[in-house]
One Martini backbone bead per residue (centre of mass of N, CA, C, O) as a GRO file, in nm:
protein
  125
    1UNK     BB    1  11.709   3.751   8.785
    2UNK     BB    2  11.454   3.612   8.712
    3UNK     BB    3  11.135   3.515   8.818
    4UNK     BB    4  10.951   3.566   8.550
    5UNK     BB    5  10.739   3.468   8.271
    6UNK     BB    6  10.511   3.602   8.023
    7UNK     BB    7  10.260   3.465   7.805
    8UNK     BB    8  10.062   3.490   7.517
    9UNK     BB    9   9.754   3.325   7.427
   10UNK     BB   10   9.474   3.206   7.265
   11UNK     BB   11   9.477   2.902   7.422
   12UNK     BB   12   9.513   2.752   7.722
   13UNK     BB   13   9.422   2.461   7.669
   14UNK     BB   14   9.615   2.407   7.434
   15UNK     BB   15   9.877   2.489   7.581
   16UNK     BB   16   9.867   2.272   7.800
   17UNK     BB   17   9.928   2.028   7.628
   18UNK     BB   18  10.202   2.122   7.535
   19UNK     BB   19  10.348   2.200   7.813
   20UNK     BB   20  10.309   1.940   7.962
   21UNK     BB   21  10.475   1.767   7.762
   22UNK     BB   22  10.743   1.937   7.718
   23UNK     BB   23  10.816   1.982   8.042
   24UNK     BB   24  10.822   1.707   8.184
   25UNK     BB   25  11.119   1.602   8.104
   26UNK     BB   26  11.239   1.862   8.281
   27UNK     BB   27  11.054   1.885   8.563
   28UNK     BB   28  10.790   2.037   8.472
   29UNK     BB   29  10.487   2.192   8.595
   30UNK     BB   30  10.163   2.258   8.674
   31UNK     BB   31  10.109   2.478   8.959
   32UNK     BB   32   9.893   2.668   8.804
   33UNK     BB   33   9.523   2.705   8.777
   34UNK     BB   34   9.314   2.906   8.573
   35UNK     BB   35   9.120   3.079   8.393
   36UNK     BB   36   9.356   3.146   8.139
   37UNK     BB   37   9.583   3.017   8.350
   38UNK     BB   38   9.938   2.927   8.368
   39UNK     BB   39  10.183   2.760   8.590
   40UNK     BB   40  10.534   2.701   8.558
   41UNK     BB   41  10.755   2.451   8.724
   42UNK     BB   42  10.909   2.325   8.995
   43UNK     BB   43  10.859   2.493   9.279
   44UNK     BB   44  10.806   2.747   9.102
   45UNK     BB   45  10.687   2.992   8.918
   46UNK     BB   46  10.830   3.093   8.579
   47UNK     BB   47  10.576   3.028   8.383
   48UNK     BB   48  10.338   3.218   8.213
   49UNK     BB   49  10.016   3.120   8.069
   50UNK     BB   50   9.810   3.351   7.886
   51UNK     BB   51   9.538   3.473   7.793
   52UNK     BB   52   9.506   3.689   7.498
   53UNK     BB   53   9.382   3.926   7.283
   54UNK     BB   54   9.711   4.004   7.193
   55UNK     BB   55   9.932   3.832   7.094
   56UNK     BB   56  10.232   3.796   7.000
   57UNK     BB   57  10.381   3.807   6.713
   58UNK     BB   58  10.532   3.599   6.524
   59UNK     BB   59  10.911   3.621   6.499
   60UNK     BB   60  11.193   3.472   6.380
   61UNK     BB   61  11.371   3.765   6.373
   62UNK     BB   62  11.368   3.875   6.683
   63UNK     BB   63  11.525   3.661   6.901
   64UNK     BB   64  11.303   3.535   7.055
   65UNK     BB   65  11.353   3.319   7.346
   66UNK     BB   66  11.318   3.012   7.539
   67UNK     BB   67  11.513   2.861   7.803
   68UNK     BB   68  11.540   2.531   7.928
   69UNK     BB   69  11.638   2.342   8.178
   70UNK     BB   70  11.822   2.034   8.165
   71UNK     BB   71  11.934   1.741   8.321
   72UNK     BB   72  11.948   1.589   8.033
   73UNK     BB   73  11.980   1.471   7.720
   74UNK     BB   74  11.726   1.292   7.724
   75UNK     BB   75  11.534   1.530   7.799
   76UNK     BB   76  11.575   1.682   7.538
   77UNK     BB   77  11.466   1.466   7.352
   78UNK     BB   78  11.183   1.447   7.492
   79UNK     BB   79  11.097   1.735   7.448
   80UNK     BB   80  11.099   1.732   7.140
   81UNK     BB   81  10.899   1.498   7.097
   82UNK     BB   82  10.661   1.615   7.263
   83UNK     BB   83  10.627   1.881   7.112
   84UNK     BB   84  10.565   1.753   6.833
   85UNK     BB   85  10.314   1.577   6.936
   86UNK     BB   86  10.172   1.881   7.032
   87UNK     BB   87  10.226   2.096   6.770
   88UNK     BB   88  10.506   2.138   6.721
   89UNK     BB   89  10.799   2.279   6.572
   90UNK     BB   90  11.080   2.244   6.421
   91UNK     BB   91  11.415   2.425   6.516
   92UNK     BB   92  11.607   2.186   6.624
   93UNK     BB   93  11.761   1.925   6.680
   94UNK     BB   94  11.904   1.723   6.877
   95UNK     BB   95  12.225   1.852   6.999
   96UNK     BB   96  12.523   1.965   6.943
   97UNK     BB   97  12.669   2.309   7.006
   98UNK     BB   98  12.983   2.399   6.956
   99UNK     BB   99  12.946   2.718   6.923
  100UNK     BB  100  12.840   2.733   7.243
  101UNK     BB  101  12.985   2.460   7.340
  102UNK     BB  102  13.108   2.158   7.430
  103UNK     BB  103  12.815   2.086   7.615
  104UNK     BB  104  12.591   2.192   7.410
  105UNK     BB  105  12.270   2.061   7.458
  106UNK     BB  106  12.002   2.088   7.212
  107UNK     BB  107  11.659   2.205   7.152
  108UNK     BB  108  11.416   2.319   6.898
  109UNK     BB  109  11.100   2.500   6.912
  110UNK     BB  110  10.761   2.565   6.808
  111UNK     BB  111  10.488   2.673   6.917
  112UNK     BB  112  10.150   2.714   6.841
  113UNK     BB  113  10.208   3.049   6.880
  114UNK     BB  114  10.537   3.097   6.791
  115UNK     BB  115  10.724   3.018   7.009
  116UNK     BB  116  11.056   3.000   7.097
  117UNK     BB  117  11.207   2.694   7.212
  118UNK     BB  118  11.433   2.555   7.466
  119UNK     BB  119  11.657   2.286   7.541
  120UNK     BB  120  11.921   2.252   7.801
  121UNK     BB  121  12.246   2.084   7.835
  122UNK     BB  122  12.577   2.067   8.011
  123UNK     BB  123  12.629   1.783   8.024
  124UNK     BB  124  12.823   1.532   7.985
  125UNK     BB  125  12.740   1.259   7.790
   0.00000   0.00000   0.00000
């Protein structure tokens, strides 16, 4: 349904370090880069990360988060570790979420700008 999502960040260069590391294990890379703007995806850009004069204020109770498809459970684990190593904060360690589904394996982090992000794999064990 969605073609892409754009988020505003304080510093695109700092965001690049985080998103390059966090998204690499999921098979996503920076496909487009210009001053203050980054585009991430697999074959086409699906996530734009742009410097903004007034990024949205982080609000853990807003319900807003972005979920990235992961090819394997190991890639979910690697996403979580890479995100934490690049300044992300833990918001849910990798593991099964039985209340979401039998094979719902996910990890949750908060990026340096306060966005809540998730990596999810539905493959069995």
